[in-house]
Backbone as CSV, one residue per row, in Angstrom:
resi,resn,N_x,N_y,N_z,CA_x,CA_y,CA_z,C_x,C_y,C_z
1,MET,-12.447,-13.737,-60.130,-11.996,-14.796,-61.018,-10.734,-14.833,-62.167
2,GLU,-10.334,-13.735,-62.559,-8.991,-13.236,-63.247,-8.286,-14.039,-61.980
3,TYR,-8.017,-14.697,-61.052,-7.172,-14.554,-59.951,-6.935,-16.490,-60.132
4,LEU,-8.756,-16.626,-60.025,-8.504,-18.140,-59.946,-8.377,-19.018,-61.991
5,LEU,-8.491,-18.030,-62.729,-8.187,-18.778,-64.263,-6.819,-18.619,-64.036
6,GLU,-6.493,-16.981,-63.686,-4.620,-17.029,-63.615,-4.257,-18.655,-62.990
7,LEU,-4.736,-18.523,-61.947,-4.309,-20.070,-61.302,-4.318,-21.425,-61.906
8,ALA,-5.213,-21.407,-62.869,-5.635,-22.373,-63.642,-5.248,-22.802,-64.676
9,LEU,-4.593,-22.185,-65.466,-3.567,-22.005,-66.262,-1.590,-21.721,-66.272
10,SER,-1.262,-21.816,-64.748,-0.376,-20.869,-64.624,-0.114,-23.253,-64.177
11,PRO,1.250,-23.689,-64.600,1.387,-24.288,-64.553,2.111,-25.356,-62.811
12,THR,2.981,-24.117,-62.425,3.807,-23.547,-60.718,2.194,-24.391,-60.127
13,ALA,1.180,-23.592,-59.978,0.061,-23.895,-59.188,-0.592,-25.326,-59.346
14,TRP,0.063,-25.333,-60.662,-1.008,-27.315,-60.260,0.735,-27.928,-60.119
15,LEU,1.259,-27.780,-60.169,2.973,-28.435,-59.697,2.583,-27.731,-57.966
16,ALA,2.659,-26.940,-57.879,2.414,-26.831,-56.018,1.272,-27.724,-55.513
17,LEU,0.373,-27.691,-56.172,-1.516,-28.485,-55.977,-1.197,-29.970,-55.773
18,ALA,-0.383,-30.685,-56.716,0.038,-32.011,-57.223,1.182,-31.962,-55.692
19,THR,1.870,-31.114,-55.685,3.004,-31.875,-54.304,2.256,-31.575,-52.936
20,LEU,1.001,-30.562,-53.014,0.422,-29.914,-51.697,-0.262,-31.307,-51.590
21,ILE,-0.930,-32.183,-52.346,-2.345,-33.138,-51.908,-1.299,-34.393,-51.513
22,VAL,0.266,-34.267,-52.149,0.439,-35.792,-52.073,1.399,-35.789,-50.134
23,MET,1.935,-33.592,-49.918,2.321,-33.900,-48.727,0.918,-34.487,-47.803
24,GLU,-0.235,-33.704,-47.787,-1.235,-34.410,-47.688,-1.777,-35.064,-46.866
25,VAL,-2.376,-36.185,-47.507,-2.208,-37.858,-47.881,-1.329,-38.345,-46.777
26,VAL,-0.022,-37.412,-46.978,1.010,-38.599,-46.118,0.643,-38.119,-45.134
27,LEU,0.701,-36.757,-44.449,0.509,-36.086,-43.249,-0.657,-36.604,-42.011
28,GLY,-1.992,-36.945,-43.251,-3.449,-38.043,-42.921,-3.445,-39.663,-42.825
29,ILE,-1.870,-40.186,-43.110,-2.100,-41.150,-42.341,-1.900,-41.281,-40.806
30,ASP,-1.258,-40.591,-40.605,-0.689,-40.543,-38.990,-2.204,-40.368,-38.435
31,ASN,-3.211,-39.811,-38.663,-4.818,-39.116,-38.252,-5.424,-40.643,-38.513
32,LEU,-5.210,-41.134,-39.177,-5.802,-42.505,-40.065,-5.388,-43.408,-39.192
33,ILE,-4.896,-43.498,-38.893,-4.087,-44.586,-37.855,-4.994,-44.904,-37.424
34,PHE,-4.650,-43.340,-35.398,-4.940,-43.523,-34.618,-6.840,-43.435,-35.250
35,ILE,-7.007,-42.440,-35.723,-9.342,-43.089,-36.336,-9.147,-44.515,-36.426
36,SER,-8.707,-44.940,-36.861,-8.909,-46.654,-37.375,-8.751,-47.618,-36.017
37,ILE,-7.610,-47.331,-35.177,-6.700,-47.776,-34.016,-8.977,-47.723,-33.119
38,LEU,-8.727,-46.534,-32.446,-9.944,-46.116,-31.892,-11.006,-46.519,-31.865
39,THR,-11.677,-46.260,-33.327,-12.873,-46.705,-33.471,-12.894,-48.107,-33.774
40,ASN,-12.235,-48.718,-33.634,-12.541,-50.256,-33.619,-12.543,-51.090,-32.172
41,LYS,-12.459,-49.682,-31.077,-13.248,-51.236,-30.153,-13.991,-50.063,-29.366
42,LEU,-14.642,-49.170,-30.467,-16.799,-49.288,-30.200,-16.835,-50.576,-30.914
43,PRO,-18.344,-50.575,-30.350,-19.433,-51.907,-30.945,-19.759,-51.539,-32.440
44,VAL,-19.421,-52.717,-33.111,-19.374,-52.690,-34.747,-20.350,-51.952,-35.330
45,GLN,-21.845,-51.782,-35.467,-22.972,-50.504,-35.249,-21.962,-49.326,-35.663
46,PHE,-21.603,-48.884,-34.364,-20.532,-47.654,-34.042,-19.430,-47.050,-35.040
47,GLN,-18.727,-48.418,-35.442,-17.204,-48.307,-35.923,-17.278,-46.793,-36.950
48,ALA,-18.332,-47.589,-38.427,-18.172,-46.620,-39.319,-18.745,-45.911,-39.335
49,LYS,-19.743,-45.501,-38.541,-20.147,-44.418,-38.272,-18.989,-42.668,-37.659
50,ALA,-18.600,-43.478,-36.205,-17.565,-42.505,-35.156,-16.384,-41.918,-36.842
51,ARG,-16.231,-43.500,-37.973,-14.799,-42.919,-38.769,-15.021,-41.899,-39.560
52,ARG,-16.862,-42.123,-40.223,-17.437,-40.692,-40.938,-16.971,-39.359,-40.116
53,ILE,-17.842,-39.101,-39.552,-17.608,-38.307,-37.722,-16.719,-37.192,-37.854
54,GLY,-15.597,-38.200,-37.669,-13.699,-38.169,-37.197,-13.116,-37.635,-38.304
55,ILE,-13.400,-38.138,-39.841,-13.374,-37.467,-40.151,-14.237,-36.119,-40.816
56,SER,-15.140,-36.191,-40.811,-16.184,-35.042,-41.358,-15.348,-34.075,-40.351
57,LEU,-15.538,-34.431,-39.508,-14.874,-33.255,-38.462,-13.772,-32.999,-38.818
58,ALA,-12.793,-33.350,-39.121,-10.855,-33.143,-39.307,-11.320,-32.043,-41.071
59,LEU,-12.097,-32.865,-41.736,-12.163,-31.269,-43.301,-13.501,-30.532,-42.648
60,ILE,-13.870,-30.146,-41.681,-14.454,-28.902,-41.158,-13.357,-28.600,-40.297
61,MET,-12.522,-28.872,-39.672,-11.881,-28.121,-38.624,-10.837,-27.512,-39.798
62,ARG,-9.665,-27.710,-40.431,-9.271,-27.667,-41.492,-9.513,-26.599,-42.870
63,LEU,-10.398,-26.372,-43.170,-11.116,-25.648,-43.703,-11.589,-24.369,-42.956
64,ALA,-12.298,-24.502,-41.528,-12.163,-23.510,-41.252,-10.604,-22.980,-40.372
65,LEU,-9.535,-23.821,-40.308,-8.135,-22.886,-39.585,-7.965,-22.233,-40.864
66,LEU,-8.393,-22.611,-42.086,-7.946,-22.253,-43.488,-8.240,-20.396,-43.429
67,SER,-9.344,-20.312,-43.760,-10.087,-19.186,-42.902,-10.080,-18.089,-42.224
68,THR,-9.025,-19.032,-41.417,-7.934,-18.248,-40.185,-6.665,-17.737,-40.786
69,VAL,-6.078,-18.628,-41.429,-5.054,-18.812,-42.034,-3.335,-17.324,-41.444
70,ALA,-4.272,-15.904,-41.482,-2.826,-15.413,-41.314,-2.743,-15.346,-38.816
71,PHE,-4.394,-16.125,-38.915,-4.155,-16.203,-36.936,-3.564,-17.450,-36.922
72,ILE,-3.420,-18.774,-37.663,-2.892,-19.601,-38.139,-1.164,-19.434,-37.973
73,VAL,-0.429,-18.559,-38.864,0.536,-17.384,-38.624,1.101,-17.452,-37.659
74,LYS,0.789,-17.139,-36.840,0.855,-15.860,-35.915,1.174,-17.063,-34.848
75,LEU,0.764,-18.450,-34.773,0.448,-18.852,-34.487,2.328,-19.696,-33.456
76,THR,2.916,-20.020,-35.280,4.429,-19.811,-34.737,5.440,-18.968,-34.243
77,GLU,4.988,-18.187,-34.018,5.924,-16.825,-32.842,5.820,-17.721,-31.595
78,PRO,6.993,-16.873,-30.618,7.035,-17.274,-29.792,6.171,-16.291,-29.317
79,VAL,6.220,-17.124,-27.816,4.945,-16.743,-26.759,5.601,-16.428,-25.052
80,ILE,6.148,-17.573,-25.552,7.216,-17.903,-23.369,8.079,-18.482,-23.970
81,GLU,8.946,-18.199,-22.539,10.134,-18.539,-23.237,10.166,-19.572,-21.258
82,ILE,10.573,-20.861,-21.899,11.517,-21.066,-20.446,12.980,-21.862,-20.564
83,MET,13.698,-21.192,-19.719,15.398,-21.623,-19.656,16.018,-21.355,-20.426
84,GLY,15.811,-20.723,-21.341,16.217,-19.916,-23.204,15.629,-20.611,-23.580
85,GLN,14.662,-21.868,-23.868,13.537,-22.639,-24.831,12.015,-21.658,-25.171
86,ALA,12.362,-21.466,-25.939,11.332,-19.882,-26.291,9.926,-21.055,-27.519
87,PHE,8.635,-21.137,-26.391,8.457,-21.962,-27.315,7.108,-21.003,-27.710
88,SER,6.267,-21.436,-29.219,4.697,-20.738,-29.635,3.920,-21.609,-29.359
89,TRP,2.345,-21.060,-29.602,1.626,-21.458,-29.312,1.146,-22.717,-29.851
90,LYS,1.305,-23.268,-31.299,1.924,-23.635,-32.062,3.351,-25.574,-31.704
91,ASP,3.567,-24.589,-30.964,5.158,-25.593,-30.608,4.060,-26.207,-28.979
92,MET,3.509,-25.828,-28.102,3.051,-26.241,-27.343,1.041,-27.006,-27.086
93,ILE,0.757,-26.392,-28.484,-0.074,-27.349,-29.121,0.776,-28.977,-29.636
94,LEU,1.206,-28.519,-30.478,2.468,-30.078,-30.472,2.685,-31.063,-29.243
95,ILE,3.246,-30.418,-28.709,3.764,-31.394,-27.507,2.612,-31.703,-26.433
96,ALA,1.826,-30.609,-26.472,0.308,-31.427,-25.541,-0.060,-33.204,-26.876
97,GLY,-0.059,-32.773,-28.148,-1.019,-33.470,-28.917,0.373,-34.922,-28.761
98,GLY,1.524,-34.372,-28.782,2.466,-35.935,-28.649,2.582,-36.573,-27.395
99,LEU,2.338,-35.957,-26.631,2.106,-36.310,-25.180,1.223,-37.383,-24.992
100,PHE,0.005,-36.607,-25.865,-0.936,-37.049,-25.435,-1.638,-38.816,-26.197
101,LEU,-0.418,-38.175,-27.712,-1.093,-39.741,-28.362,0.475,-40.463,-28.375
102,VAL,1.601,-40.372,-27.129,2.270,-41.148,-26.571,0.932,-42.282,-25.867
103,TRP,1.129,-41.075,-24.765,0.455,-42.080,-23.262,-0.642,-42.953,-23.988
104,LYS,-1.965,-42.268,-25.486,-2.935,-43.164,-25.312,-2.445,-44.713,-26.197
105,ALA,-1.453,-44.322,-27.276,-0.768,-45.924,-27.577,-0.839,-47.113,-26.400
106,THR,0.252,-46.257,-25.488,0.961,-47.090,-24.682,0.258,-47.241,-24.555
107,ARG,-1.462,-46.787,-24.138,-2.325,-47.803,-22.560,-2.958,-48.272,-23.676
108,GLU,-2.955,-48.307,-25.838,-3.375,-49.156,-26.039,-2.801,-50.994,-26.079
109,ILE,-1.420,-50.659,-26.115,-0.676,-51.616,-26.188,-0.236,-52.741,-24.408
110,HIS,-0.764,-51.852,-22.838,-0.767,-52.186,-22.026,-2.029,-53.090,-22.179
111,HIS,-3.018,-52.755,-22.899,-4.287,-53.221,-22.982,-4.309,-54.466,-23.767
112,SER,-3.464,-54.696,-24.812,-3.749,-55.794,-25.579,-2.734,-56.989,-25.420
113,VAL,-1.811,-56.283,-23.848,-1.201,-57.810,-23.557,-1.282,-57.771,-22.410
114,ASP,-2.435,-57.370,-21.757,-2.985,-57.477,-20.603,-4.333,-58.054,-21.119
115,PRO,-4.384,-59.445,-20.539,-5.710,-60.153,-20.827,-6.952,-59.546,-19.605
116,VAL,-6.253,-59.125,-18.314,-7.100,-59.141,-17.479,-7.748,-58.172,-17.152
117,THR,-7.036,-57.168,-18.214,-7.302,-55.343,-18.085,-8.190,-54.697,-19.128
118,LYS,-7.806,-56.176,-20.358,-9.192,-56.503,-21.129,-10.625,-56.536,-21.047
119,GLN,-10.222,-57.702,-20.211,-11.698,-58.551,-19.527,-12.662,-57.507,-19.251
120,GLU,-11.896,-56.673,-17.929,-12.413,-55.764,-17.306,-13.101,-54.379,-18.128
121,ASP,-12.613,-54.677,-19.385,-12.826,-53.354,-19.633,-14.025,-53.424,-20.760
122,SER,-14.698,-54.419,-21.138,-15.262,-54.849,-22.081,-17.146,-55.804,-20.256
123,VAL,-17.865,-55.309,-20.962,-18.681,-55.478,-19.652,-20.285,-55.591,-21.441
124,GLY,-20.575,-56.835,-20.911,-21.711,-57.573,-21.801,-21.193,-57.258,-23.491
125,GLY,-19.988,-57.721,-23.479,-19.802,-57.304,-24.869,-19.526,-56.235,-25.728
126,GLN,-19.542,-55.013,-24.815,-19.190,-53.793,-25.553,-17.976,-52.987,-24.991
127,VAL,-17.313,-52.241,-25.659,-15.656,-51.852,-24.746,-16.066,-50.430,-23.844
128,ALA,-15.192,-50.455,-23.241,-16.229,-49.644,-22.552,-15.376,-47.693,-22.945
129,ILE,-15.119,-47.929,-24.252,-14.857,-46.875,-24.582,-16.534,-46.540,-24.870
130,GLY,-16.637,-45.520,-24.554,-18.146,-44.242,-25.434,-18.317,-44.154,-26.797
131,PHE,-18.938,-43.935,-27.335,-18.590,-43.276,-29.003,-17.932,-41.918,-29.228
132,ALA,-19.346,-41.121,-27.447,-18.954,-39.117,-27.559,-16.919,-39.550,-27.260
133,ALA,-16.359,-40.574,-26.098,-15.561,-40.611,-25.792,-15.051,-40.367,-26.911
134,ALA,-14.399,-41.063,-27.982,-14.180,-41.705,-29.300,-13.406,-40.461,-29.955
135,ILE,-14.616,-39.872,-30.168,-15.470,-38.309,-31.044,-14.413,-37.465,-30.426
136,GLY,-14.854,-37.748,-29.376,-13.775,-36.474,-28.809,-12.432,-36.630,-28.651
137,GLN,-11.990,-37.093,-28.661,-10.399,-37.884,-28.812,-9.788,-37.835,-30.457
138,ILE,-10.923,-38.057,-30.829,-10.186,-38.293,-32.471,-10.404,-36.468,-32.882
139,LEU,-11.466,-36.046,-31.933,-11.519,-34.386,-32.457,-10.174,-33.795,-31.997
140,MET,-9.352,-34.265,-30.750,-8.451,-33.771,-29.990,-6.759,-33.779,-30.934
141,LEU,-7.445,-35.452,-31.244,-5.967,-35.511,-32.375,-6.205,-34.437,-33.378
142,ASP,-7.385,-34.270,-34.643,-8.028,-33.683,-35.324,-7.143,-32.259,-35.606
143,LEU,-6.912,-32.095,-34.127,-6.147,-30.289,-33.987,-5.427,-30.433,-34.113
144,VAL,-5.031,-31.331,-33.806,-2.543,-31.198,-33.842,-2.373,-31.682,-35.301
145,PHE,-3.161,-32.361,-35.341,-2.319,-32.745,-37.015,-2.952,-31.633,-37.967
146,SER,-4.265,-30.916,-37.593,-4.975,-30.081,-38.336,-4.220,-29.398,-38.664
147,ILE,-3.074,-28.098,-37.044,-2.443,-26.811,-37.430,-0.824,-27.409,-38.368
148,ASP,-0.950,-28.945,-38.372,0.927,-28.936,-38.289,0.021,-28.668,-40.455
149,SER,-0.916,-29.426,-40.364,-1.267,-30.153,-41.904,-1.136,-28.364,-42.476
150,ILE,-1.723,-27.234,-41.618,-1.950,-25.856,-42.356,-0.724,-25.317,-42.549
151,VAL,-0.071,-25.809,-41.376,1.665,-24.836,-41.695,1.887,-25.165,-42.720
152,THR,2.359,-26.407,-42.906,2.741,-27.794,-44.284,2.266,-26.533,-45.161
153,ALA,1.058,-26.665,-45.545,0.397,-26.084,-46.733,0.965,-24.570,-46.487
154,VAL,0.600,-23.472,-46.069,1.154,-22.136,-46.090,2.540,-21.974,-46.337
155,GLY,3.827,-22.886,-45.516,5.219,-22.983,-46.230,5.551,-23.338,-47.593
156,MET,4.674,-24.238,-47.969,4.438,-24.297,-49.462,3.677,-23.502,-50.246
157,THR,3.121,-22.755,-50.344,2.200,-22.387,-51.232,1.760,-20.893,-50.254
158,GLN,1.349,-19.994,-50.875,0.237,-18.533,-50.456,-1.210,-18.704,-51.372
159,HIS,-1.622,-19.146,-52.014,-2.556,-19.231,-52.929,-3.625,-20.211,-51.707
160,LEU,-4.444,-20.305,-51.248,-5.603,-20.024,-50.743,-5.632,-21.069,-51.545
161,PRO,-6.601,-21.122,-52.733,-7.474,-21.423,-53.379,-6.858,-23.631,-53.670
162,ILE,-4.897,-23.343,-53.785,-4.423,-25.062,-53.969,-4.834,-25.370,-52.324
163,MET,-4.437,-24.414,-51.670,-5.026,-25.686,-50.009,-6.096,-25.813,-50.484
164,ILE,-7.287,-25.001,-50.253,-8.272,-25.543,-49.763,-8.452,-27.019,-50.392
165,ILE,-8.363,-27.078,-52.316,-8.445,-28.100,-53.267,-7.827,-29.454,-52.412
166,ALA,-6.188,-28.626,-52.096,-4.970,-29.801,-51.586,-6.047,-30.895,-49.704
167,VAL,-6.557,-29.322,-49.619,-7.283,-30.031,-47.920,-7.939,-30.392,-48.396
168,ILE,-9.527,-30.879,-49.612,-10.172,-31.581,-49.518,-10.502,-32.948,-50.156
169,VAL,-8.856,-32.622,-51.346,-8.377,-34.219,-52.229,-8.147,-35.226,-50.809
170,ALA,-7.211,-35.077,-50.234,-6.670,-35.668,-48.642,-7.500,-36.344,-48.072
171,VAL,-8.888,-35.313,-47.526,-9.637,-35.579,-46.705,-10.172,-36.023,-47.324
172,LEU,-10.847,-36.575,-48.358,-11.990,-37.745,-49.274,-11.181,-38.922,-49.166
173,VAL,-9.229,-38.534,-50.133,-8.003,-39.788,-49.830,-9.028,-40.711,-48.457
174,MET,-8.606,-39.610,-47.319,-8.867,-40.857,-45.983,-10.091,-40.906,-45.902
175,LEU,-11.210,-40.659,-46.334,-12.464,-40.876,-45.813,-12.853,-42.156,-47.232
176,LEU,-12.300,-42.658,-47.857,-12.152,-43.933,-48.868,-11.141,-44.379,-47.979
177,ALA,-10.474,-44.421,-47.846,-9.061,-44.923,-47.108,-9.590,-45.595,-45.915
178,ALA,-10.371,-45.477,-44.742,-11.030,-45.203,-43.809,-10.908,-47.280,-43.485
179,GLU,-12.227,-46.985,-44.066,-13.315,-48.607,-43.587,-11.997,-49.303,-44.135
180,PRO,-11.830,-49.980,-45.221,-10.338,-50.641,-45.480,-9.134,-50.969,-44.345
181,LEU,-8.518,-49.381,-43.825,-8.083,-50.076,-42.839,-7.895,-50.328,-41.798
182,ALA,-9.124,-50.050,-41.581,-9.651,-50.377,-40.070,-9.985,-52.016,-40.736
183,LYS,-10.315,-52.322,-41.262,-11.015,-53.609,-41.156,-9.546,-54.752,-41.541
184,PHE,-8.079,-53.930,-41.920,-7.183,-54.742,-42.549,-6.540,-54.632,-41.180
185,ILE,-6.349,-53.516,-40.141,-5.430,-53.184,-38.914,-6.601,-54.575,-37.421
186,ASP,-8.175,-54.196,-37.709,-8.961,-55.425,-36.675,-9.031,-56.608,-37.194
187,ALA,-8.085,-58.064,-38.146,-8.543,-58.953,-38.611,-6.602,-59.433,-38.952
188,ASN,-5.673,-58.397,-38.326,-4.555,-58.554,-37.769,-3.764,-58.389,-36.669
189,PRO,-3.865,-59.087,-35.790,-3.410,-57.669,-34.388,-2.493,-57.497,-34.409
190,THR,-1.312,-58.386,-35.310,-0.704,-58.503,-35.127,0.727,-56.352,-35.931
191,VAL,-0.436,-56.348,-36.429,-0.485,-54.820,-37.087,-0.940,-53.971,-36.437
192,VAL,-2.038,-54.466,-35.208,-2.349,-53.634,-34.738,-0.800,-53.106,-33.055
193,MET,-0.537,-54.159,-32.962,1.267,-52.949,-32.578,1.955,-52.616,-32.891
194,LEU,2.115,-53.309,-34.493,2.576,-51.836,-34.955,2.322,-50.774,-35.647
195,ALA,1.123,-51.023,-35.440,0.009,-49.199,-35.878,0.866,-48.287,-34.555
196,LEU,0.206,-48.621,-33.583,0.447,-48.458,-32.943,2.057,-47.680,-31.555
197,GLY,2.753,-48.866,-32.152,4.150,-48.700,-32.166,4.314,-47.450,-33.352
198,PHE,3.727,-46.860,-34.291,3.600,-45.877,-35.446,3.584,-44.724,-34.828
199,LEU,2.471,-44.819,-33.637,1.423,-44.011,-33.325,2.908,-43.134,-32.318
200,ILE,3.440,-44.449,-31.481,4.256,-44.025,-30.305,5.484,-42.763,-31.068
201,MET,5.572,-43.275,-31.899,7.170,-42.857,-32.686,6.611,-41.317,-33.871
202,ILE,4.820,-41.408,-33.620,4.655,-39.801,-34.336,4.766,-39.088,-33.281
203,GLY,4.416,-39.217,-32.122,3.965,-38.730,-30.975,5.395,-38.215,-30.412
204,MET,5.637,-38.763,-30.153,7.612,-38.423,-30.309,8.400,-37.565,-31.443
205,THR,7.882,-38.301,-32.439,7.970,-36.401,-33.473,7.649,-35.259,-32.990
206,LEU,6.374,-35.269,-32.847,5.736,-34.172,-32.305,6.040,-33.797,-31.116
207,ILE,6.676,-34.277,-29.840,7.239,-33.449,-28.992,8.306,-32.968,-29.608
208,ALA,9.359,-33.391,-29.876,10.723,-33.044,-30.546,10.318,-31.545,-31.637
209,GLU,9.496,-31.512,-31.522,9.014,-30.487,-33.356,8.660,-29.524,-31.783
210,GLY,8.109,-29.651,-31.055,7.283,-28.627,-30.216,8.551,-28.352,-29.487
211,PHE,9.558,-28.981,-29.065,11.029,-28.261,-28.506,12.275,-27.409,-29.417
212,GLY,11.655,-27.488,-30.972,12.824,-27.036,-31.996,13.505,-27.782,-32.569
213,VAL,13.117,-29.370,-32.248,14.124,-30.371,-32.956,13.137,-31.211,-34.025
214,HIS,13.527,-30.760,-35.243,13.635,-30.865,-36.503,13.383,-32.295,-36.463
215,VAL,12.637,-32.827,-37.143,12.837,-34.260,-37.761,12.126,-34.765,-38.810
216,PRO,12.683,-34.924,-39.789,12.535,-34.682,-40.968,11.954,-35.563,-41.514
217,LYS,10.618,-36.091,-41.406,9.803,-35.928,-42.249,9.286,-37.650,-43.016
218,GLY,10.927,-37.273,-43.981,11.304,-38.806,-44.957,12.011,-39.814,-43.711
219,TYR,12.460,-39.603,-42.830,12.405,-40.331,-41.895,12.326,-41.345,-41.076
220,VAL,11.229,-40.484,-40.651,9.736,-41.127,-40.680,9.123,-42.125,-40.976
221,TYR,9.044,-41.426,-41.865,8.192,-42.127,-43.068,8.928,-43.920,-43.927
222,THR,10.323,-43.455,-44.140,11.214,-44.412,-44.635,11.303,-45.253,-43.094
223,ALA,11.196,-45.468,-42.122,10.958,-46.101,-40.924,9.568,-47.225,-40.895
224,MET,8.985,-46.217,-41.015,7.151,-47.143,-40.893,6.911,-48.396,-42.164
225,THR,7.709,-47.415,-44.061,7.076,-47.777,-44.468,8.102,-49.926,-44.625
226,PHE,9.118,-49.603,-44.222,10.531,-50.161,-43.918,9.539,-51.610,-42.499
227,SER,9.102,-50.863,-41.909,8.597,-51.992,-40.672,7.260,-52.871,-40.592
228,ALA,6.492,-51.812,-41.748,5.352,-52.243,-41.885,5.327,-53.603,-43.193
229,ALA,6.475,-53.619,-44.266,7.032,-54.369,-45.271,7.856,-55.473,-44.726
230,ILE,8.316,-55.434,-43.659,9.030,-56.850,-42.806,7.623,-57.052,-42.175
231,GLU,6.435,-56.256,-41.848,5.167,-57.031,-41.528,4.739,-57.457,-42.833
232,ALA,4.621,-56.794,-43.265,4.239,-57.568,-44.464,4.706,-58.752,-45.050
233,LEU,5.933,-59.584,-44.836,6.884,-60.580,-45.114,6.214,-61.744,-44.480
234,ASN,5.928,-61.422,-42.488,6.106,-61.996,-41.656,4.864,-62.828,-42.152
235,MET,3.270,-61.757,-42.861,1.878,-62.194,-42.421,2.096,-63.316,-43.907
236,TRP,2.935,-62.902,-44.823,2.457,-64.196,-46.052,3.632,-65.196,-45.683
237,THR,4.059,-65.391,-44.961,4.451,-66.301,-44.015,3.972,-67.064,-43.023
238,ARG,2.937,-66.589,-42.570,2.497,-67.038,-41.633,2.189,-68.040,-42.088
239,ARG,0.579,-66.821,-43.160,-0.062,-67.758,-43.742,0.410,-69.043,-45.047
240,ALA,1.852,-68.690,-45.753,2.098,-69.794,-46.788,1.837,-71.057,-45.739
241,ARG,3.118,-70.921,-44.197,2.613,-72.084,-43.412,1.444,-72.697,-42.918
242,GLN,-0.014,-71.537,-42.718,-1.026,-72.040,-42.448,-1.516,-73.091,-43.401
243,ARG,-1.593,-72.314,-44.711,-1.934,-73.317,-45.908,-1.513,-74.393,-46.510
244,LYS,0.156,-74.612,-45.733,0.871,-75.584,-46.101,0.359,-77.107,-44.909
245,LEU,-0.140,-76.190,-43.629,-0.420,-77.683,-42.924,-1.678,-78.011,-42.738
246,GLU,-2.436,-76.934,-43.684,-3.858,-77.860,-43.571,-4.159,-78.579,-44.828
247,GLN,-3.271,-78.033,-45.289,-2.946,-79.250,-47.198,-3.277,-80.543,-46.549
248,PRO,-3.895,-81.696,-47.276,-3.882,-83.061,-46.776,-3.168,-83.742,-46.896
249,GLU,-2.310,-84.942,-46.395,-1.822,-85.481,-46.184,-1.783,-86.688,-47.039
250,GLY,-0.436,-86.442,-48.281,-0.411,-87.748,-49.110,-0.895,-87.268,-50.707
């Protein structure tokens, strides 16, 4: 109790909490984009449920991993060496997750631009991907992003209560943002393509991190923000042109 009271009265602890919440929310954007794109392929009546389950599983998984934080830290220790390159369990998980993300995003891009494949994937108005398959894929990426998130949290603070609060707040933000983001992505096909491009970039970043090449997250998110701003201008231009065409002549 005294420990918690000391943390509550510590300005340093509050600063660490605020910083960690921002970091967790930013890291959660990657996960949220993937969840939105994947669940939008489900029948409409299952989309919201899949998003809630996927994000809830992310929260449960991160809290479970926090309870074994000492084990998570050990995942960064090298366990195998290949051609002079040492790999830890964390490295191998990041590489596997990155490869899966690149494969999945590339496959979705192919389906988006190939109408024949898209028609074959749809039977009776329902997409081929099943509810259980969607949850399984979300869970797989949740694991990758959760480990990356926990390792980041451990590097920023040693206080477990701060980590737990930051994770809970970040996941609640994801839960609130999931529905609006999914609807926005679904309503704007060009945004879907941009988001898939983001996922490929994130996947390549995970692979690079797994091979020991540190890619500053600031560069990645700056590129994503710039691309999103350009797309926002394109959307604004298209809508302005459409309104002009719809205005009656004379």
